[in-house]
Amino acid sequence: SSVVTTTTTVSDVVAAPAANDSLQVTITQSPTFPLQGDLVTLHITIMNPTATDANNLELRDELPTGMKLIDVVAADSGNVTQDLTENLREVYSASWPVLEAGATVTVTVTLQIDTDLPDGTVLDNLAFAGGSDVTGNTAGLSIGMPPTDLPDFQ
């Protein structure tokens, strides 16, 4: 009988990127189905699942036309600023000196939907969270006004 010996040398092994290598951003809204003129509350959660602290963390959100900013509250002593873009769209940001590895922070935003927004309009909103030393991420939501025509179930 013969014995076969195989030797494998592995050099330069590259690990696949971890699933949790960037900030995680989620947005939920209340109420689920708002109408024109309604107040909408956005609950934004930023989680740092990485092993690295996110220094100079900032959440930034430029609101679409059709939404008016009423209030922004950033938990854990976050600093909130509000401004207008050159296109006169409202933008807010919340910032913290650091979001430690494994930590979570929240922002609560109150908006009002324009009263004269036409039926069938869809408002798309994106928020971005980023910081130094970690990869940023975006979350978004769409809010649809009632349809222009009711469905015909025949």
Short mmCIF file of N, CA and C in Angstrom, two decimals:
data_model
loop_
_atom_site.label_atom_id
_atom_site.label_comp_id
_atom_site.label_asym_id
_atom_site.label_seq_id
_atom_site.Cartn_x
_atom_site.Cartn_y
_atom_site.Cartn_z
N SER A 1 0.85 -1.18 0.00
CA SER A 1 0.00 0.00 0.00
C SER A 1 0.88 1.22 0.00
N SER A 2 0.38 2.25 -0.64
CA SER A 2 1.17 3.48 -0.71
C SER A 2 0.43 4.60 0.03
N VAL A 3 1.17 5.55 0.56
CA VAL A 3 0.62 6.69 1.30
C VAL A 3 0.92 7.94 0.49
N VAL A 4 -0.13 8.72 0.27
CA VAL A 4 0.02 9.97 -0.46
C VAL A 4 -0.12 11.11 0.54
N THR A 5 0.86 11.98 0.58
CA THR A 5 0.81 13.13 1.48
C THR A 5 0.72 14.39 0.63
N THR A 6 -0.26 15.21 0.95
CA THR A 6 -0.42 16.46 0.22
C THR A 6 -0.20 17.62 1.18
N THR A 7 0.61 18.56 0.79
CA THR A 7 0.86 19.74 1.62
C THR A 7 0.34 20.95 0.86
N THR A 8 -0.46 21.73 1.55
CA THR A 8 -1.00 22.95 0.95
C THR A 8 -0.47 24.13 1.74
N THR A 9 0.09 25.08 1.04
CA THR A 9 0.58 26.29 1.69
C THR A 9 -0.37 27.43 1.32
N VAL A 10 -0.85 28.10 2.35
CA VAL A 10 -1.76 29.22 2.12
C VAL A 10 -1.04 30.49 2.50
N SER A 11 -0.96 31.39 1.55
CA SER A 11 -0.36 32.69 1.85
C SER A 11 -1.33 33.77 1.37
N ASP A 12 -1.26 34.91 1.99
CA ASP A 12 -2.11 36.05 1.63
C ASP A 12 -3.59 35.70 1.68
N VAL A 13 -4.03 35.17 2.80
CA VAL A 13 -5.45 34.88 2.98
C VAL A 13 -6.16 36.20 3.21
N VAL A 14 -7.18 36.44 2.42
CA VAL A 14 -7.96 37.67 2.54
C VAL A 14 -9.31 37.32 3.13
N ALA A 15 -9.64 37.92 4.26
CA ALA A 15 -10.92 37.66 4.90
C ALA A 15 -12.02 38.41 4.16
N ALA A 16 -13.15 37.75 4.08
CA ALA A 16 -14.31 38.43 3.50
C ALA A 16 -14.73 39.56 4.42
N PRO A 17 -15.25 40.65 3.87
CA PRO A 17 -15.67 41.75 4.74
C PRO A 17 -16.75 41.28 5.70
N ALA A 18 -16.68 41.77 6.91
CA ALA A 18 -17.67 41.41 7.92
C ALA A 18 -19.02 42.00 7.55
N ALA A 19 -20.07 41.33 7.95
CA ALA A 19 -21.41 41.83 7.67
C ALA A 19 -21.68 43.13 8.41
N ASN A 20 -21.02 43.34 9.52
CA ASN A 20 -21.24 44.53 10.33
C ASN A 20 -20.07 45.50 10.23
N ASP A 21 -19.70 45.88 9.01
CA ASP A 21 -18.56 46.76 8.84
C ASP A 21 -18.95 48.21 8.62
N SER A 22 -20.24 48.53 8.76
CA SER A 22 -20.68 49.90 8.58
C SER A 22 -21.80 50.23 9.57
N LEU A 23 -22.06 51.52 9.71
CA LEU A 23 -23.16 51.96 10.55
C LEU A 23 -24.46 51.40 10.00
N GLN A 24 -25.41 51.14 10.86
CA GLN A 24 -26.74 50.71 10.44
C GLN A 24 -27.73 51.80 10.79
N VAL A 25 -28.53 52.20 9.80
CA VAL A 25 -29.49 53.28 9.98
C VAL A 25 -30.88 52.75 9.65
N THR A 26 -31.84 52.97 10.54
CA THR A 26 -33.21 52.58 10.27
C THR A 26 -34.13 53.77 10.55
N ILE A 27 -35.21 53.84 9.78
CA ILE A 27 -36.21 54.89 9.95
C ILE A 27 -37.58 54.23 10.02
N THR A 28 -38.34 54.58 11.02
CA THR A 28 -39.74 54.17 11.09
C THR A 28 -40.58 55.44 11.20
N GLN A 29 -41.82 55.37 10.76
CA GLN A 29 -42.68 56.55 10.78
C GLN A 29 -43.98 56.25 11.49
N SER A 30 -44.57 57.30 12.03
CA SER A 30 -45.87 57.21 12.67
C SER A 30 -46.62 58.50 12.37
N PRO A 31 -47.85 58.45 11.88
CA PRO A 31 -48.63 57.27 11.55
C PRO A 31 -48.12 56.61 10.27
N THR A 32 -48.56 55.39 10.04
CA THR A 32 -48.11 54.63 8.88
C THR A 32 -48.63 55.23 7.58
N PHE A 33 -49.88 55.71 7.59
CA PHE A 33 -50.49 56.25 6.38
C PHE A 33 -50.98 57.68 6.62
N PRO A 34 -50.08 58.65 6.61
CA PRO A 34 -50.50 60.04 6.83
C PRO A 34 -51.17 60.63 5.60
N LEU A 35 -51.93 61.68 5.85
CA LEU A 35 -52.60 62.42 4.79
C LEU A 35 -52.04 63.84 4.74
N GLN A 36 -52.45 64.60 3.75
CA GLN A 36 -52.05 65.98 3.62
C GLN A 36 -52.38 66.73 4.91
N GLY A 37 -51.43 67.54 5.38
CA GLY A 37 -51.61 68.33 6.58
C GLY A 37 -51.26 67.61 7.87
N ASP A 38 -51.10 66.30 7.83
CA ASP A 38 -50.80 65.52 9.04
C ASP A 38 -49.37 65.75 9.52
N LEU A 39 -49.21 65.60 10.84
CA LEU A 39 -47.88 65.54 11.42
C LEU A 39 -47.38 64.11 11.33
N VAL A 40 -46.12 63.95 11.01
CA VAL A 40 -45.49 62.64 10.90
C VAL A 40 -44.26 62.64 11.80
N THR A 41 -44.11 61.59 12.58
CA THR A 41 -42.93 61.45 13.43
C THR A 41 -42.03 60.37 12.84
N LEU A 42 -40.78 60.73 12.62
CA LEU A 42 -39.77 59.78 12.16
C LEU A 42 -38.90 59.40 13.35
N HIS A 43 -38.71 58.12 13.54
CA HIS A 43 -37.81 57.61 14.57
C HIS A 43 -36.60 57.02 13.84
N ILE A 44 -35.47 57.68 13.99
CA ILE A 44 -34.26 57.26 13.29
C ILE A 44 -33.30 56.66 14.32
N THR A 45 -32.84 55.46 14.02
CA THR A 45 -31.90 54.77 14.90
C THR A 45 -30.59 54.56 14.15
N ILE A 46 -29.49 54.94 14.80
CA ILE A 46 -28.17 54.71 14.23
C ILE A 46 -27.45 53.76 15.17
N MET A 47 -27.02 52.62 14.62
CA MET A 47 -26.32 51.63 15.43
C MET A 47 -24.92 51.44 14.87
N ASN A 48 -23.97 51.33 15.76
CA ASN A 48 -22.59 51.08 15.35
C ASN A 48 -22.22 49.64 15.73
N PRO A 49 -22.44 48.68 14.82
CA PRO A 49 -22.14 47.28 15.12
C PRO A 49 -20.67 46.93 14.92
N THR A 50 -19.86 47.92 14.55
CA THR A 50 -18.45 47.64 14.28
C THR A 50 -17.67 47.54 15.58
N ALA A 51 -16.44 47.18 15.46
CA ALA A 51 -15.54 47.11 16.62
C ALA A 51 -14.79 48.43 16.80
N THR A 52 -15.14 49.44 16.01
CA THR A 52 -14.45 50.73 16.03
C THR A 52 -15.41 51.83 16.43
N ASP A 53 -14.96 52.75 17.27
CA ASP A 53 -15.78 53.91 17.62
C ASP A 53 -15.99 54.78 16.38
N ALA A 54 -17.21 55.30 16.24
CA ALA A 54 -17.51 56.23 15.14
C ALA A 54 -17.32 57.64 15.68
N ASN A 55 -16.17 58.22 15.40
CA ASN A 55 -15.89 59.58 15.84
C ASN A 55 -16.55 60.57 14.90
N ASN A 56 -16.96 61.72 15.43
CA ASN A 56 -17.59 62.79 14.63
C ASN A 56 -18.81 62.27 13.88
N LEU A 57 -19.67 61.55 14.58
CA LEU A 57 -20.88 60.99 13.97
C LEU A 57 -21.83 62.11 13.57
N GLU A 58 -22.37 62.01 12.35
CA GLU A 58 -23.35 62.99 11.89
C GLU A 58 -24.46 62.29 11.09
N LEU A 59 -25.69 62.68 11.40
CA LEU A 59 -26.86 62.29 10.62
C LEU A 59 -27.29 63.51 9.85
N ARG A 60 -27.53 63.36 8.56
CA ARG A 60 -27.94 64.50 7.72
C ARG A 60 -29.12 64.07 6.87
N ASP A 61 -30.11 64.96 6.77
CA ASP A 61 -31.33 64.66 6.03
C ASP A 61 -31.84 65.92 5.36
N GLU A 62 -31.85 65.91 4.03
CA GLU A 62 -32.42 67.00 3.25
C GLU A 62 -33.84 66.59 2.88
N LEU A 63 -34.81 67.32 3.41
CA LEU A 63 -36.21 66.93 3.23
C LEU A 63 -36.70 67.21 1.82
N PRO A 64 -37.57 66.35 1.31
CA PRO A 64 -38.14 66.60 -0.02
C PRO A 64 -39.15 67.74 0.04
N THR A 65 -39.36 68.39 -1.08
CA THR A 65 -40.41 69.39 -1.18
C THR A 65 -41.73 68.72 -0.85
N GLY A 66 -42.51 69.35 0.01
CA GLY A 66 -43.78 68.77 0.45
C GLY A 66 -43.76 68.38 1.92
N MET A 67 -42.58 68.46 2.55
CA MET A 67 -42.44 68.19 3.98
C MET A 67 -41.88 69.43 4.66
N LYS A 68 -42.46 69.78 5.81
CA LYS A 68 -41.99 70.91 6.59
C LYS A 68 -41.45 70.39 7.91
N LEU A 69 -40.26 70.85 8.27
CA LEU A 69 -39.62 70.44 9.51
C LEU A 69 -40.25 71.19 10.68
N ILE A 70 -40.73 70.44 11.67
CA ILE A 70 -41.33 71.03 12.87
C ILE A 70 -40.36 70.96 14.04
N ASP A 71 -39.74 69.79 14.28
CA ASP A 71 -38.87 69.63 15.44
C ASP A 71 -37.90 68.47 15.22
N VAL A 72 -36.72 68.57 15.82
CA VAL A 72 -35.73 67.50 15.81
C VAL A 72 -35.16 67.37 17.21
N VAL A 73 -35.18 66.15 17.73
CA VAL A 73 -34.60 65.88 19.05
C VAL A 73 -33.60 64.74 18.90
N ALA A 74 -32.35 65.03 19.25
CA ALA A 74 -31.29 64.03 19.18
C ALA A 74 -30.98 63.55 20.60
N ALA A 75 -31.11 62.25 20.84
CA ALA A 75 -30.84 61.68 22.15
C ALA A 75 -29.36 61.80 22.51
N ASP A 76 -29.06 61.59 23.77
CA ASP A 76 -27.68 61.56 24.26
C ASP A 76 -26.93 62.85 23.96
N SER A 77 -27.62 63.98 24.13
CA SER A 77 -27.01 65.32 23.98
C SER A 77 -26.46 65.57 22.58
N GLY A 78 -27.13 65.02 21.57
CA GLY A 78 -26.73 65.30 20.20
C GLY A 78 -26.97 66.76 19.86
N ASN A 79 -26.11 67.33 19.05
CA ASN A 79 -26.23 68.72 18.62
C ASN A 79 -27.03 68.77 17.32
N VAL A 80 -28.13 69.54 17.31
CA VAL A 80 -29.01 69.62 16.14
C VAL A 80 -28.85 70.98 15.48
N THR A 81 -28.73 70.96 14.14
CA THR A 81 -28.73 72.20 13.36
C THR A 81 -29.75 72.08 12.26
N GLN A 82 -30.30 73.23 11.85
CA GLN A 82 -31.26 73.28 10.76
C GLN A 82 -30.83 74.37 9.80
N ASP A 83 -31.10 74.15 8.50
CA ASP A 83 -30.68 75.12 7.50
C ASP A 83 -31.56 74.95 6.27
N LEU A 84 -31.35 75.83 5.29
CA LEU A 84 -31.99 75.73 3.98
C LEU A 84 -30.92 75.53 2.93
N THR A 85 -31.20 74.67 1.94
CA THR A 85 -30.26 74.50 0.83
C THR A 85 -30.44 75.68 -0.12
N GLU A 86 -29.60 75.75 -1.13
CA GLU A 86 -29.74 76.82 -2.12
C GLU A 86 -31.04 76.70 -2.91
N ASN A 87 -31.64 75.48 -2.91
CA ASN A 87 -32.94 75.27 -3.55
C ASN A 87 -34.10 75.48 -2.59
N LEU A 88 -33.79 76.04 -1.40
CA LEU A 88 -34.77 76.33 -0.36
C LEU A 88 -35.44 75.09 0.21
N ARG A 89 -34.72 73.98 0.21
CA ARG A 89 -35.22 72.76 0.86
C ARG A 89 -34.64 72.71 2.27
N GLU A 90 -35.49 72.30 3.22
CA GLU A 90 -35.04 72.23 4.60
C GLU A 90 -34.11 71.03 4.78
N VAL A 91 -33.07 71.25 5.58
CA VAL A 91 -32.11 70.19 5.89
C VAL A 91 -31.81 70.29 7.39
N TYR A 92 -31.69 69.14 8.02
CA TYR A 92 -31.29 69.13 9.42
C TYR A 92 -30.15 68.14 9.57
N SER A 93 -29.38 68.35 10.62
CA SER A 93 -28.33 67.39 10.96
C SER A 93 -28.27 67.26 12.47
N ALA A 94 -27.85 66.09 12.91
CA ALA A 94 -27.61 65.82 14.31
C ALA A 94 -26.21 65.24 14.41
N SER A 95 -25.46 65.68 15.40
CA SER A 95 -24.08 65.19 15.50
C SER A 95 -23.72 64.90 16.96
N TRP A 96 -22.77 63.98 17.09
CA TRP A 96 -22.25 63.56 18.38
C TRP A 96 -20.73 63.43 18.24
N PRO A 97 -20.00 63.69 19.31
CA PRO A 97 -18.53 63.54 19.22
C PRO A 97 -18.12 62.11 18.92
N VAL A 98 -18.86 61.12 19.48
CA VAL A 98 -18.49 59.73 19.26
C VAL A 98 -19.71 58.83 19.48
N LEU A 99 -19.80 57.78 18.68
CA LEU A 99 -20.74 56.68 18.92
C LEU A 99 -19.87 55.46 19.10
N GLU A 100 -19.79 54.99 20.32
CA GLU A 100 -18.89 53.89 20.63
C GLU A 100 -19.28 52.61 19.90
N ALA A 101 -18.30 51.75 19.72
CA ALA A 101 -18.54 50.45 19.09
C ALA A 101 -19.64 49.72 19.86
N GLY A 102 -20.63 49.21 19.15
CA GLY A 102 -21.73 48.47 19.76
C GLY A 102 -22.85 49.34 20.30
N ALA A 103 -22.72 50.66 20.24
CA ALA A 103 -23.72 51.57 20.80
C ALA A 103 -24.76 51.98 19.77
N THR A 104 -25.86 52.54 20.28
CA THR A 104 -26.97 53.01 19.45
C THR A 104 -27.37 54.39 19.92
N VAL A 105 -27.79 55.23 18.98
CA VAL A 105 -28.30 56.55 19.29
C VAL A 105 -29.55 56.78 18.45
N THR A 106 -30.47 57.63 18.95
CA THR A 106 -31.72 57.86 18.22
C THR A 106 -31.97 59.35 17.99
N VAL A 107 -32.75 59.60 16.96
CA VAL A 107 -33.20 60.95 16.63
C VAL A 107 -34.69 60.86 16.36
N THR A 108 -35.45 61.80 16.91
CA THR A 108 -36.89 61.87 16.67
C THR A 108 -37.17 63.17 15.92
N VAL A 109 -37.81 63.03 14.75
CA VAL A 109 -38.06 64.17 13.88
C VAL A 109 -39.57 64.29 13.68
N THR A 110 -40.09 65.50 13.87
CA THR A 110 -41.50 65.76 13.61
C THR A 110 -41.60 66.61 12.35
N LEU A 111 -42.39 66.14 11.40
CA LEU A 111 -42.59 66.81 10.12
C LEU A 111 -44.08 67.06 9.90
N GLN A 112 -44.39 68.01 9.03
CA GLN A 112 -45.77 68.18 8.60
C GLN A 112 -45.81 68.08 7.08
N ILE A 113 -46.78 67.30 6.62
CA ILE A 113 -46.97 67.16 5.18
C ILE A 113 -47.78 68.35 4.70
N ASP A 114 -47.35 68.95 3.58
CA ASP A 114 -48.06 70.12 3.04
C ASP A 114 -49.54 69.82 2.84
N THR A 115 -50.37 70.78 3.19
CA THR A 115 -51.82 70.61 3.05
C THR A 115 -52.27 70.60 1.60
N ASP A 116 -51.53 71.27 0.73
CA ASP A 116 -51.94 71.36 -0.68
C ASP A 116 -51.22 70.37 -1.59
N LEU A 117 -50.63 69.33 -1.02
CA LEU A 117 -49.94 68.31 -1.81
C LEU A 117 -50.98 67.50 -2.59
N PRO A 118 -50.83 67.37 -3.90
CA PRO A 118 -51.83 66.65 -4.70
C PRO A 118 -51.90 65.15 -4.34
N ASP A 119 -53.10 64.60 -4.44
CA ASP A 119 -53.26 63.15 -4.29
C ASP A 119 -52.37 62.45 -5.32
N GLY A 120 -51.85 61.29 -4.94
CA GLY A 120 -50.98 60.53 -5.82
C GLY A 120 -49.51 60.88 -5.69
N THR A 121 -49.19 61.94 -4.94
CA THR A 121 -47.79 62.35 -4.74
C THR A 121 -47.09 61.36 -3.82
N VAL A 122 -45.85 61.05 -4.14
CA VAL A 122 -45.01 60.21 -3.28
C VAL A 122 -43.82 61.04 -2.84
N LEU A 123 -43.62 61.12 -1.52
CA LEU A 123 -42.49 61.84 -0.96
C LEU A 123 -41.40 60.82 -0.60
N ASP A 124 -40.22 60.96 -1.22
CA ASP A 124 -39.10 60.07 -0.95
C ASP A 124 -38.09 60.81 -0.09
N ASN A 125 -37.69 60.19 1.00
CA ASN A 125 -36.77 60.83 1.94
C ASN A 125 -35.61 59.89 2.25
N LEU A 126 -34.39 60.42 2.20
CA LEU A 126 -33.18 59.67 2.52
C LEU A 126 -32.40 60.39 3.61
N ALA A 127 -31.90 59.65 4.57
CA ALA A 127 -31.04 60.19 5.61
C ALA A 127 -29.72 59.43 5.58
N PHE A 128 -28.62 60.15 5.78
CA PHE A 128 -27.29 59.55 5.76
C PHE A 128 -26.63 59.74 7.12
N ALA A 129 -26.04 58.69 7.66
CA ALA A 129 -25.25 58.77 8.88
C ALA A 129 -23.84 58.32 8.58
N GLY A 130 -22.87 59.09 9.03
CA GLY A 130 -21.48 58.74 8.82
C GLY A 130 -20.61 59.31 9.92
N GLY A 131 -19.42 58.83 9.99
CA GLY A 131 -18.46 59.31 10.97
C GLY A 131 -17.07 58.92 10.52
N SER A 132 -16.08 59.51 11.16
CA SER A 132 -14.71 59.12 10.81
C SER A 132 -14.43 57.74 11.40
N ASP A 133 -13.64 56.99 10.76
CA ASP A 133 -13.19 55.65 11.19
C ASP A 133 -14.20 54.54 10.95
N VAL A 134 -15.39 54.83 10.42
CA VAL A 134 -16.37 53.80 10.09
C VAL A 134 -17.03 54.15 8.76
N THR A 135 -17.63 53.15 8.11
CA THR A 135 -18.33 53.38 6.86
C THR A 135 -19.75 53.85 7.16
N GLY A 136 -20.17 54.91 6.49
CA GLY A 136 -21.51 55.45 6.69
C GLY A 136 -22.55 54.64 5.96
N ASN A 137 -23.81 55.00 6.17
CA ASN A 137 -24.90 54.28 5.53
C ASN A 137 -26.10 55.20 5.38
N THR A 138 -27.02 54.80 4.51
CA THR A 138 -28.21 55.57 4.20
C THR A 138 -29.45 54.74 4.50
N ALA A 139 -30.50 55.41 4.93
CA ALA A 139 -31.81 54.77 5.08
C ALA A 139 -32.84 55.71 4.47
N GLY A 140 -33.92 55.16 3.99
CA GLY A 140 -34.94 55.99 3.38
C GLY A 140 -36.32 55.45 3.58
N LEU A 141 -37.28 56.29 3.25
CA LEU A 141 -38.67 55.86 3.27
C LEU A 141 -39.44 56.67 2.25
N SER A 142 -40.57 56.13 1.85
CA SER A 142 -41.46 56.81 0.91
C SER A 142 -42.82 56.93 1.56
N ILE A 143 -43.40 58.12 1.46
CA ILE A 143 -44.74 58.38 1.99
C ILE A 143 -45.63 58.73 0.82
N GLY A 144 -46.66 57.94 0.60
CA GLY A 144 -47.57 58.16 -0.52
C GLY A 144 -48.87 58.80 -0.07
N MET A 145 -49.29 59.80 -0.81
CA MET A 145 -50.59 60.41 -0.56
C MET A 145 -51.67 59.51 -1.17
N PRO A 146 -52.91 59.73 -0.81
CA PRO A 146 -53.98 58.88 -1.36
C PRO A 146 -53.93 58.87 -2.89
N PRO A 147 -54.39 57.78 -3.49
CA PRO A 147 -54.36 57.71 -4.96
C PRO A 147 -55.31 58.74 -5.57
N THR A 148 -55.01 59.12 -6.80
CA THR A 148 -55.87 60.10 -7.48
C THR A 148 -57.20 59.49 -7.86
N ASP A 149 -57.22 58.21 -8.19
CA ASP A 149 -58.46 57.51 -8.52
C ASP A 149 -58.54 56.26 -7.66
N LEU A 150 -59.72 55.99 -7.13
CA LEU A 150 -59.92 54.77 -6.37
C LEU A 150 -59.95 53.58 -7.31
N PRO A 151 -59.48 52.44 -6.84
CA PRO A 151 -59.50 51.26 -7.70
C PRO A 151 -60.93 50.82 -8.02
N ASP A 152 -61.10 50.28 -9.19
CA ASP A 152 -62.42 49.81 -9.64
C ASP A 152 -62.41 48.28 -9.55
N PHE A 153 -63.01 47.76 -8.47
CA PHE A 153 -63.03 46.30 -8.25
C PHE A 153 -64.28 45.71 -8.92
N GLN A 154 -64.15 45.27 -10.15
CA GLN A 154 -65.30 44.69 -10.85
C GLN A 154 -65.09 43.24 -11.13
#
